Amino acid sequence: MKLKRILAALLTAAALLSLALPAAASGGSFSDINDHSTAVNVDVLRLMGAVSGDSDGTFRPNDVLTRAQFCTMLVGLLRQQSKVPMYTTRTIFSDVTASHWARGYINLAASITVGGSGSGSGSSSEGGEGTQAQTRLISGRGDGTFAPDEKITFAEAVTILIRLLSYDETDAGAVWPEGYLNLANSLGLTDGVSLAYSAPITRAQTAQLFVNTLRCKTASGRPYYETLGASVKEKVILLDANATAEDNNSEGAIRTSDGTYLPAQEGVVPSALQGRRGVLVLDDKDRIVTFLPDETASVTVTLSGAAQPTYLTGTNGTRYNIDGDTPAYTSSKENPVTTYEKLYLELRSGSQVTLYTADGKVVGLYYGSSGASTDAVVVSGTATEAMFHQLTGGASNYTIEKNGQTITMADIQPYDVVTYDSVANKLIVSDLRLPCVYESAEPNPRAPQKITVLGHEFTVLESALESIQSFDVGKTVVLLLTADGNVAGMAEPGAKTRSTAIGLAEGSSVKVFLPAGGTIELKSSSSLSDSVKDQLVTVSSSKAGVISASRMSDRSVGGVFDLQKMTLGSYPVTAGVHVFERVSGSTVVQLELADIQAHSIPGDKIATYHLNSSDMVDFIILEGATGDAYRYGLFFAETREVNQPGEGDEPGKVSYVRTLRFESPKWSSDFDNRVGYIGDNGVPGGVAVDGDGKLRFRVTLEAVEGVSRSDFFVSNGASYVNAGGKVYQVSNKVVCYNTTTKVWFTGDDPLYQIRAYSDDLTIYVDPYGEKVRVITTQ
């Protein structure tokens, strides 16, 4: 009798547990869900239709459930919602009258029988009084009542779910509730929920129990989720929770590493599941019944320095080794699945990836803006949590990141653009602003989806539409851009909206760096000045199609660049900082933090730096500090005879000009020997040139002879050599030369080639970073 009353109570509790997610991508939870794991559970159940939202858009996770509410949710878990109308006219319990809102759910749940352990089916059916192998899922109080509005207890809920899995008293034992609770614990049904048997259960706790149920094995040994659909696909990664269907017409599709599918429940956007790996359950029409995250460990990593072919390093200093053929997933519809060896070149300092690990090995990674929301907030005034409530779907305990650096709410400034990454539960802040002429809009200027400026087509987010309507095409505006380069708003040009678009100038274009990593290319209808070629510039435009590019002005530093503390003087340096180097006005060369061996760089070796809107350093230009700004190769001094014809009867004259030829495997040039080189031909060294290709500076290298191939070794992905009593790092751009055959080693790995060719090598080390730049053999 007591057991029957418990089972009846459990079923009623499901109605209010119906959850709903806002249509826009969010944290995958309601405005009042602050726990990410609860948001994940909710989205798993929303796909099944087991939960839906209240009219006010809340879930009330801490409210306890009634028996009627539990019944409603249970019917959804069984995917039998369509049958509810058939049971609204029946009278099974005297206290569940025609006026009760959950009458159909309660009556349907009371009519469901489940297979006992003898049946081994794990299935449910309706009608009949049950046989030895069939048991009613729930029953009333024994006096013809159900008590639909009483609270359901933990033991009652667990007992019903044990029966749903086709276990009975034979499996659980005759002592209730201890036997059922012990069985539930052994199955993993109660994982994450610890309550006294008589305690009421909350909505969030019930969601956890239901998701646990999906993972549990039935009495027949079959995972319960396998009973829900026509097919099951494992080790699938959910890439985009709100994609366009393959026919390019239907929105709300779900893109996975296995393909793109529509959910069986319309209007469900399971954003909390985005980026997760798990089991995909499909119905007989190849629609998604649910997606159940597996237990694969995952970690979200912000890169410190560019990814390398066999590993990447996080800002916490942890190194993650990755095989080149490891699957890599993105939100790209055109190329959602690739491999690490094809993707790693896109991963720069500050890029964020999610790594999936099993048995201590990376088995997959997820990269892209796919975790970021498709909407944004442009900050006006002081930033508050309430400002981002709708964006995050009410999620809290999120981190806030700007240029790869964790910041506080107080660091967010007016005109900053904020998006939400549901995978990492993170607000992503961008201060990227581009003053320009509003050139064109598609399909129309009042509600554009695309805007073209300086040869680049920008995607327009919904958040931008209201501000865009204040501007006409042809006007000078400021684009307020997300970290991945989408338009989140438009603003008037002014002191507070001056350009923060910084990039490398190349001919008639500039590659502007995005806060999320990568670049966008802006093109000018006229060539840029030679003075900015291959320089770091700030970009704007006051004439349609024409780039205005200004070099970053020199700026003194009151302190050192501390690479361990990541500070520049008194300023913090962002994890995604872009570091460049030049020599005496030469073109700049971008560096990776991991390639800088020094723990700190003095202020007199820093040419300039840039502060973002939160007064954090996001760009630094070094002045001859590491030696990486040079091109390395061989010098050849030449004396060339120049004949000058005479005038009239005057005889002509012969003069001699000293020139300096520089040669490397992929680049060579002749220079006016203004640097006064008088050394021997074929001597290794380095040159720094300006945008016109003119020699700005020359460096000689220290030779260390008698180096053996066995003196080289690899540590943490970098090559080193023990020579002359010291250990030197070998530059990843080292050039290798055979002085006898006069031939460069030009394969993919010249260091390997020259070591394989000879065991008698000479290394050449630069005086700045003390790296091996050139290696020769005879």
Short mmCIF file of N, CA and C in Angstrom, two decimals, residues 202-341:
data_model
loop_
_atom_site.label_atom_id
_atom_site.label_comp_id
_atom_site.label_asym_id
_atom_site.label_seq_id
_atom_site.Cartn_x
_atom_site.Cartn_y
_atom_site.Cartn_z
N THR A 202 13.34 18.84 -5.68
CA THR A 202 13.16 20.08 -6.44
C THR A 202 13.10 19.77 -7.93
N ARG A 203 12.76 20.78 -8.68
CA ARG A 203 12.73 20.64 -10.13
C ARG A 203 14.12 20.30 -10.67
N ALA A 204 15.15 21.00 -10.18
CA ALA A 204 16.51 20.74 -10.66
C ALA A 204 16.94 19.33 -10.31
N GLN A 205 16.64 18.87 -9.11
CA GLN A 205 17.00 17.50 -8.71
C GLN A 205 16.27 16.46 -9.55
N THR A 206 15.02 16.73 -9.87
CA THR A 206 14.27 15.80 -10.71
C THR A 206 14.86 15.73 -12.12
N ALA A 207 15.29 16.88 -12.64
CA ALA A 207 15.93 16.88 -13.96
C ALA A 207 17.18 16.02 -13.93
N GLN A 208 17.94 16.09 -12.84
CA GLN A 208 19.14 15.26 -12.72
C GLN A 208 18.77 13.78 -12.70
N LEU A 209 17.73 13.42 -11.93
CA LEU A 209 17.30 12.02 -11.85
C LEU A 209 16.85 11.50 -13.22
N PHE A 210 16.15 12.34 -13.97
CA PHE A 210 15.65 11.91 -15.27
C PHE A 210 16.80 11.69 -16.27
N VAL A 211 17.77 12.57 -16.25
CA VAL A 211 18.92 12.39 -17.15
C VAL A 211 19.73 11.17 -16.73
N ASN A 212 19.84 10.95 -15.42
CA ASN A 212 20.50 9.72 -14.95
C ASN A 212 19.76 8.49 -15.46
N THR A 213 18.43 8.56 -15.45
CA THR A 213 17.61 7.44 -15.92
C THR A 213 17.93 7.11 -17.37
N LEU A 214 18.12 8.13 -18.19
CA LEU A 214 18.43 7.89 -19.60
C LEU A 214 19.72 7.10 -19.75
N ARG A 215 20.67 7.32 -18.83
CA ARG A 215 21.96 6.64 -18.92
C ARG A 215 21.94 5.24 -18.32
N CYS A 216 21.00 4.98 -17.42
CA CYS A 216 20.98 3.70 -16.70
C CYS A 216 20.63 2.54 -17.62
N LYS A 217 21.10 1.37 -17.25
CA LYS A 217 20.72 0.16 -17.97
C LYS A 217 19.41 -0.39 -17.42
N THR A 218 18.58 -0.87 -18.31
CA THR A 218 17.33 -1.50 -17.90
C THR A 218 17.63 -2.90 -17.36
N ALA A 219 16.59 -3.57 -16.90
CA ALA A 219 16.77 -4.91 -16.34
C ALA A 219 17.32 -5.88 -17.38
N SER A 220 17.11 -5.57 -18.65
CA SER A 220 17.63 -6.44 -19.71
C SER A 220 19.07 -6.12 -20.08
N GLY A 221 19.66 -5.10 -19.43
CA GLY A 221 21.05 -4.74 -19.69
C GLY A 221 21.24 -3.73 -20.80
N ARG A 222 20.17 -3.16 -21.30
CA ARG A 222 20.21 -2.21 -22.40
C ARG A 222 20.08 -0.80 -21.86
N PRO A 223 20.96 0.15 -22.26
CA PRO A 223 20.80 1.53 -21.80
C PRO A 223 19.41 2.05 -22.15
N TYR A 224 18.79 2.77 -21.22
CA TYR A 224 17.42 3.20 -21.44
C TYR A 224 17.29 4.10 -22.66
N TYR A 225 18.31 4.92 -22.95
CA TYR A 225 18.19 5.84 -24.09
C TYR A 225 18.02 5.08 -25.40
N GLU A 226 18.50 3.84 -25.45
CA GLU A 226 18.35 3.07 -26.69
C GLU A 226 16.90 2.71 -26.98
N THR A 227 16.04 2.75 -25.97
CA THR A 227 14.63 2.40 -26.16
C THR A 227 13.81 3.56 -26.70
N LEU A 228 14.45 4.74 -26.84
CA LEU A 228 13.69 5.95 -27.16
C LEU A 228 13.56 6.23 -28.64
N GLY A 229 14.46 5.68 -29.45
CA GLY A 229 14.45 6.05 -30.86
C GLY A 229 14.72 4.87 -31.77
N ALA A 230 14.80 5.19 -33.06
CA ALA A 230 15.03 4.16 -34.07
C ALA A 230 16.52 3.88 -34.26
N SER A 231 17.37 4.87 -33.97
CA SER A 231 18.81 4.68 -34.14
C SER A 231 19.57 5.52 -33.12
N VAL A 232 20.76 5.07 -32.81
CA VAL A 232 21.61 5.74 -31.82
C VAL A 232 23.00 5.90 -32.41
N LYS A 233 23.55 7.11 -32.27
CA LYS A 233 24.90 7.39 -32.76
C LYS A 233 25.74 7.88 -31.58
N GLU A 234 26.90 7.25 -31.38
CA GLU A 234 27.74 7.57 -30.24
C GLU A 234 28.92 8.45 -30.65
N LYS A 235 29.54 9.07 -29.63
CA LYS A 235 30.73 9.91 -29.82
C LYS A 235 30.47 11.03 -30.83
N VAL A 236 29.29 11.61 -30.75
CA VAL A 236 28.90 12.71 -31.64
C VAL A 236 29.08 14.02 -30.89
N ILE A 237 29.58 15.04 -31.56
CA ILE A 237 29.73 16.36 -30.95
C ILE A 237 28.69 17.30 -31.53
N LEU A 238 27.98 17.96 -30.64
CA LEU A 238 26.96 18.92 -31.07
C LEU A 238 27.66 20.25 -31.36
N LEU A 239 27.70 20.64 -32.63
CA LEU A 239 28.49 21.78 -33.08
C LEU A 239 27.73 23.10 -33.07
N ASP A 240 26.46 23.07 -33.45
CA ASP A 240 25.69 24.30 -33.55
C ASP A 240 24.25 24.00 -33.17
N ALA A 241 23.77 24.63 -32.10
CA ALA A 241 22.44 24.34 -31.58
C ALA A 241 21.33 25.04 -32.34
N ASN A 242 21.67 25.97 -33.21
CA ASN A 242 20.63 26.73 -33.92
C ASN A 242 21.12 27.01 -35.33
N ALA A 243 21.25 25.96 -36.12
CA ALA A 243 21.80 26.07 -37.46
C ALA A 243 20.70 26.12 -38.51
N THR A 244 21.10 26.33 -39.76
CA THR A 244 20.18 26.26 -40.87
C THR A 244 20.19 24.84 -41.41
N ALA A 245 19.02 24.32 -41.71
CA ALA A 245 18.91 22.96 -42.21
C ALA A 245 19.59 22.82 -43.57
N GLU A 246 19.80 21.59 -43.97
CA GLU A 246 20.50 21.34 -45.23
C GLU A 246 19.79 21.94 -46.43
N ASP A 247 18.47 22.10 -46.33
CA ASP A 247 17.73 22.68 -47.45
C ASP A 247 17.83 24.19 -47.50
N ASN A 248 18.57 24.77 -46.52
CA ASN A 248 18.79 26.22 -46.43
C ASN A 248 17.51 27.00 -46.18
N ASN A 249 16.43 26.33 -45.86
CA ASN A 249 15.17 27.01 -45.61
C ASN A 249 14.76 26.96 -44.15
N SER A 250 14.99 25.84 -43.50
CA SER A 250 14.52 25.65 -42.14
C SER A 250 15.57 26.11 -41.13
N GLU A 251 15.14 26.99 -40.22
CA GLU A 251 16.00 27.38 -39.11
C GLU A 251 15.77 26.41 -37.95
N GLY A 252 16.62 26.49 -36.94
CA GLY A 252 16.43 25.67 -35.77
C GLY A 252 16.92 24.25 -35.92
N ALA A 253 17.71 23.98 -36.95
CA ALA A 253 18.32 22.66 -37.07
C ALA A 253 19.50 22.57 -36.11
N ILE A 254 19.98 21.36 -35.90
CA ILE A 254 21.09 21.12 -34.99
C ILE A 254 22.21 20.46 -35.79
N ARG A 255 23.35 21.14 -35.88
CA ARG A 255 24.47 20.60 -36.63
C ARG A 255 25.38 19.82 -35.69
N THR A 256 25.71 18.60 -36.09
CA THR A 256 26.57 17.75 -35.30
C THR A 256 27.73 17.27 -36.15
N SER A 257 28.68 16.61 -35.51
CA SER A 257 29.81 16.05 -36.26
C SER A 257 29.37 14.91 -37.15
N ASP A 258 28.15 14.43 -36.98
CA ASP A 258 27.62 13.33 -37.79
C ASP A 258 26.69 13.82 -38.90
N GLY A 259 26.31 15.11 -38.85
CA GLY A 259 25.38 15.64 -39.84
C GLY A 259 24.47 16.67 -39.20
N THR A 260 23.54 17.20 -39.99
CA THR A 260 22.60 18.22 -39.52
C THR A 260 21.20 17.61 -39.47
N TYR A 261 20.53 17.80 -38.32
CA TYR A 261 19.22 17.20 -38.10
C TYR A 261 18.27 18.22 -37.49
N LEU A 262 16.99 18.01 -37.74
CA LEU A 262 15.95 18.80 -37.08
C LEU A 262 15.55 18.09 -35.79
N PRO A 263 15.26 18.84 -34.72
CA PRO A 263 14.79 18.19 -33.50
C PRO A 263 13.34 17.74 -33.65
N ALA A 264 12.98 16.64 -32.99
CA ALA A 264 11.61 16.16 -33.05
C ALA A 264 10.65 17.16 -32.43
N GLN A 265 11.11 17.89 -31.42
CA GLN A 265 10.31 18.95 -30.80
C GLN A 265 10.64 20.28 -31.46
N GLU A 266 9.68 20.94 -32.03
CA GLU A 266 9.93 22.20 -32.72
C GLU A 266 10.27 23.31 -31.73
N GLY A 267 11.12 24.22 -32.18
CA GLY A 267 11.43 25.40 -31.39
C GLY A 267 12.41 25.18 -30.25
N VAL A 268 13.08 24.04 -30.21
CA VAL A 268 14.03 23.76 -29.15
C VAL A 268 15.43 24.15 -29.61
N VAL A 269 16.09 25.00 -28.85
CA VAL A 269 17.47 25.40 -29.13
C VAL A 269 18.32 24.98 -27.93
N PRO A 270 18.92 23.81 -27.96
CA PRO A 270 19.63 23.29 -26.78
C PRO A 270 21.04 23.85 -26.64
N SER A 271 21.13 25.15 -26.38
CA SER A 271 22.43 25.82 -26.40
C SER A 271 23.39 25.29 -25.35
N ALA A 272 22.88 24.81 -24.23
CA ALA A 272 23.77 24.30 -23.18
C ALA A 272 24.50 23.04 -23.60
N LEU A 273 24.00 22.38 -24.65
CA LEU A 273 24.63 21.14 -25.12
C LEU A 273 25.67 21.41 -26.20
N GLN A 274 25.76 22.63 -26.66
CA GLN A 274 26.67 22.98 -27.74
C GLN A 274 28.11 22.75 -27.31
N GLY A 275 28.86 22.05 -28.16
CA GLY A 275 30.25 21.76 -27.85
C GLY A 275 30.44 20.50 -27.04
N ARG A 276 29.35 19.85 -26.62
CA ARG A 276 29.47 18.63 -25.83
C ARG A 276 29.54 17.40 -26.74
N ARG A 277 30.19 16.36 -26.24
CA ARG A 277 30.23 15.09 -26.96
C ARG A 277 29.32 14.10 -26.27
N GLY A 278 28.59 13.29 -27.05
CA GLY A 278 27.68 12.36 -26.41
C GLY A 278 26.97 11.46 -27.39
N VAL A 279 25.80 10.99 -26.96
CA VAL A 279 24.98 10.05 -27.72
C VAL A 279 23.82 10.80 -28.37
N LEU A 280 23.65 10.60 -29.66
CA LEU A 280 22.57 11.22 -30.42
C LEU A 280 21.51 10.15 -30.69
N VAL A 281 20.28 10.40 -30.24
CA VAL A 281 19.18 9.46 -30.44
C VAL A 281 18.25 10.04 -31.50
N LEU A 282 17.98 9.27 -32.58
CA LEU A 282 17.15 9.71 -33.68
C LEU A 282 15.90 8.85 -33.78
N ASP A 283 14.79 9.47 -34.24
CA ASP A 283 13.58 8.69 -34.45
C ASP A 283 13.58 8.10 -35.86
N ASP A 284 12.45 7.49 -36.25
CA ASP A 284 12.41 6.82 -37.55
C ASP A 284 12.38 7.80 -38.72
N LYS A 285 12.28 9.11 -38.43
CA LYS A 285 12.34 10.12 -39.48
C LYS A 285 13.66 10.88 -39.43
N ASP A 286 14.62 10.34 -38.72
CA ASP A 286 15.94 10.96 -38.55
C ASP A 286 15.85 12.34 -37.90
N ARG A 287 14.90 12.50 -37.00
CA ARG A 287 14.82 13.70 -36.19
C ARG A 287 15.41 13.41 -34.81
N ILE A 288 15.94 14.44 -34.17
CA ILE A 288 16.61 14.23 -32.89
C ILE A 288 15.59 14.05 -31.78
N VAL A 289 15.66 12.89 -31.13
CA VAL A 289 14.84 12.63 -29.94
C VAL A 289 15.48 13.27 -28.73
N THR A 290 16.79 13.05 -28.58
CA THR A 290 17.55 13.73 -27.54
C THR A 290 19.02 13.59 -27.83
N PHE A 291 19.80 14.35 -27.08
CA PHE A 291 21.26 14.27 -27.12
C PHE A 291 21.73 14.17 -25.69
N LEU A 292 22.46 13.10 -25.39
CA LEU A 292 22.86 12.82 -24.02
C LEU A 292 24.38 12.92 -23.90
N PRO A 293 24.89 13.98 -23.26
CA PRO A 293 26.35 14.11 -23.13
C PRO A 293 26.95 12.89 -22.43
N ASP A 294 28.10 12.44 -22.94
CA ASP A 294 28.75 11.29 -22.31
C ASP A 294 29.71 11.77 -21.23
N GLU A 295 30.44 10.82 -20.68
CA GLU A 295 31.32 11.14 -19.56
C GLU A 295 32.72 11.50 -20.01
N THR A 296 32.90 11.75 -21.32
CA THR A 296 34.21 12.17 -21.80
C THR A 296 34.62 13.46 -21.08
N ALA A 297 35.83 13.46 -20.54
CA ALA A 297 36.31 14.66 -19.87
C ALA A 297 36.58 15.74 -20.91
N SER A 298 36.29 16.97 -20.55
CA SER A 298 36.57 18.07 -21.47
C SER A 298 37.13 19.24 -20.68
N VAL A 299 37.95 20.02 -21.34
CA VAL A 299 38.51 21.21 -20.73
C VAL A 299 38.58 22.30 -21.79
N THR A 300 38.20 23.50 -21.42
CA THR A 300 38.28 24.63 -22.34
C THR A 300 39.58 25.38 -22.07
N VAL A 301 40.38 25.55 -23.11
CA VAL A 301 41.73 26.09 -22.98
C VAL A 301 41.86 27.38 -23.79
N THR A 302 42.41 28.42 -23.17
CA THR A 302 42.79 29.63 -23.88
C THR A 302 44.28 29.54 -24.18
N LEU A 303 44.65 29.69 -25.45
CA LEU A 303 46.03 29.44 -25.86
C LEU A 303 46.97 30.57 -25.47
N SER A 304 48.14 30.18 -25.01
CA SER A 304 49.25 31.11 -24.81
C SER A 304 50.24 30.89 -25.94
N GLY A 305 50.17 31.72 -26.94
CA GLY A 305 50.99 31.51 -28.13
C GLY A 305 50.25 30.66 -29.14
N ALA A 306 50.75 30.64 -30.35
CA ALA A 306 50.11 29.88 -31.42
C ALA A 306 50.24 28.38 -31.16
N ALA A 307 49.26 27.62 -31.65
CA ALA A 307 49.33 26.17 -31.55
C ALA A 307 50.47 25.65 -32.41
N GLN A 308 51.06 24.55 -31.97
CA GLN A 308 52.15 23.92 -32.70
C GLN A 308 51.65 22.63 -33.35
N PRO A 309 52.41 22.06 -34.30
CA PRO A 309 51.92 20.88 -35.02
C PRO A 309 51.56 19.70 -34.13
N THR A 310 52.21 19.57 -32.97
CA THR A 310 51.97 18.40 -32.12
C THR A 310 51.46 18.75 -30.73
N TYR A 311 51.26 20.02 -30.44
CA TYR A 311 50.79 20.39 -29.10
C TYR A 311 50.29 21.82 -29.10
N LEU A 312 49.60 22.17 -28.02
CA LEU A 312 49.25 23.56 -27.74
C LEU A 312 49.42 23.79 -26.25
N THR A 313 49.59 25.06 -25.89
CA THR A 313 49.84 25.42 -24.50
C THR A 313 48.79 26.41 -24.03
N GLY A 314 48.20 26.16 -22.86
CA GLY A 314 47.20 27.04 -22.29
C GLY A 314 47.84 28.17 -21.51
N THR A 315 47.04 29.18 -21.20
CA THR A 315 47.55 30.32 -20.44
C THR A 315 47.95 29.94 -19.03
N ASN A 316 47.49 28.78 -18.56
CA ASN A 316 47.91 28.30 -17.24
C ASN A 316 49.24 27.56 -17.29
N GLY A 317 49.86 27.50 -18.47
CA GLY A 317 51.14 26.85 -18.63
C GLY A 317 51.07 25.38 -18.95
N THR A 318 49.87 24.80 -18.93
CA THR A 318 49.72 23.38 -19.21
C THR A 318 49.87 23.12 -20.71
N ARG A 319 50.64 22.09 -21.02
CA ARG A 319 50.83 21.71 -22.43
C ARG A 319 49.98 20.48 -22.72
N TYR A 320 49.31 20.49 -23.88
CA TYR A 320 48.45 19.39 -24.29
C TYR A 320 48.99 18.83 -25.60
N ASN A 321 49.46 17.58 -25.57
CA ASN A 321 49.96 16.92 -26.78
C ASN A 321 48.78 16.41 -27.61
N ILE A 322 48.83 16.66 -28.90
CA ILE A 322 47.72 16.31 -29.79
C ILE A 322 48.27 15.69 -31.06
N ASP A 323 47.79 14.52 -31.42
CA ASP A 323 48.18 13.90 -32.68
C ASP A 323 47.58 14.68 -33.85
N GLY A 324 48.31 14.69 -34.96
CA GLY A 324 47.85 15.45 -36.12
C GLY A 324 46.53 14.97 -36.69
N ASP A 325 46.24 13.67 -36.55
CA ASP A 325 44.99 13.14 -37.12
C ASP A 325 43.83 13.17 -36.13
N THR A 326 44.01 13.84 -34.99
CA THR A 326 42.93 13.97 -34.02
C THR A 326 41.77 14.75 -34.64
N PRO A 327 40.53 14.26 -34.56
CA PRO A 327 39.40 14.98 -35.14
C PRO A 327 39.24 16.37 -34.53
N ALA A 328 38.97 17.33 -35.37
CA ALA A 328 38.74 18.71 -34.93
C ALA A 328 37.40 19.16 -35.50
N TYR A 329 36.59 19.78 -34.66
CA TYR A 329 35.23 20.14 -35.04
C TYR A 329 35.04 21.65 -34.92
N THR A 330 34.30 22.22 -35.88
CA THR A 330 33.97 23.63 -35.86
C THR A 330 32.49 23.79 -36.17
N SER A 331 32.00 25.02 -36.08
CA SER A 331 30.60 25.28 -36.39
C SER A 331 30.39 25.56 -37.88
N SER A 332 31.46 25.52 -38.65
CA SER A 332 31.36 25.82 -40.07
C SER A 332 30.48 24.82 -40.78
N LYS A 333 29.49 25.30 -41.51
CA LYS A 333 28.62 24.41 -42.26
C LYS A 333 29.39 23.79 -43.42
N GLU A 334 30.33 24.54 -43.99
CA GLU A 334 31.07 24.05 -45.14
C GLU A 334 32.12 23.01 -44.74
N ASN A 335 32.73 23.18 -43.57
CA ASN A 335 33.81 22.27 -43.18
C ASN A 335 33.75 22.03 -41.67
N PRO A 336 32.71 21.34 -41.21
CA PRO A 336 32.55 21.17 -39.76
C PRO A 336 33.52 20.18 -39.14
N VAL A 337 34.05 19.26 -39.91
CA VAL A 337 34.94 18.24 -39.37
C VAL A 337 36.26 18.26 -40.14
N THR A 338 37.35 18.39 -39.40
CA THR A 338 38.67 18.37 -40.02
C THR A 338 39.61 17.65 -39.06
N THR A 339 40.90 17.88 -39.16
CA THR A 339 41.87 17.28 -38.26
C THR A 339 42.72 18.38 -37.65
N TYR A 340 43.39 18.04 -36.55
CA TYR A 340 44.20 19.03 -35.87
C TYR A 340 45.31 19.57 -36.78
N GLU A 341 45.94 18.70 -37.58
CA GLU A 341 47.04 19.15 -38.42
C GLU A 341 46.58 20.14 -39.48
#
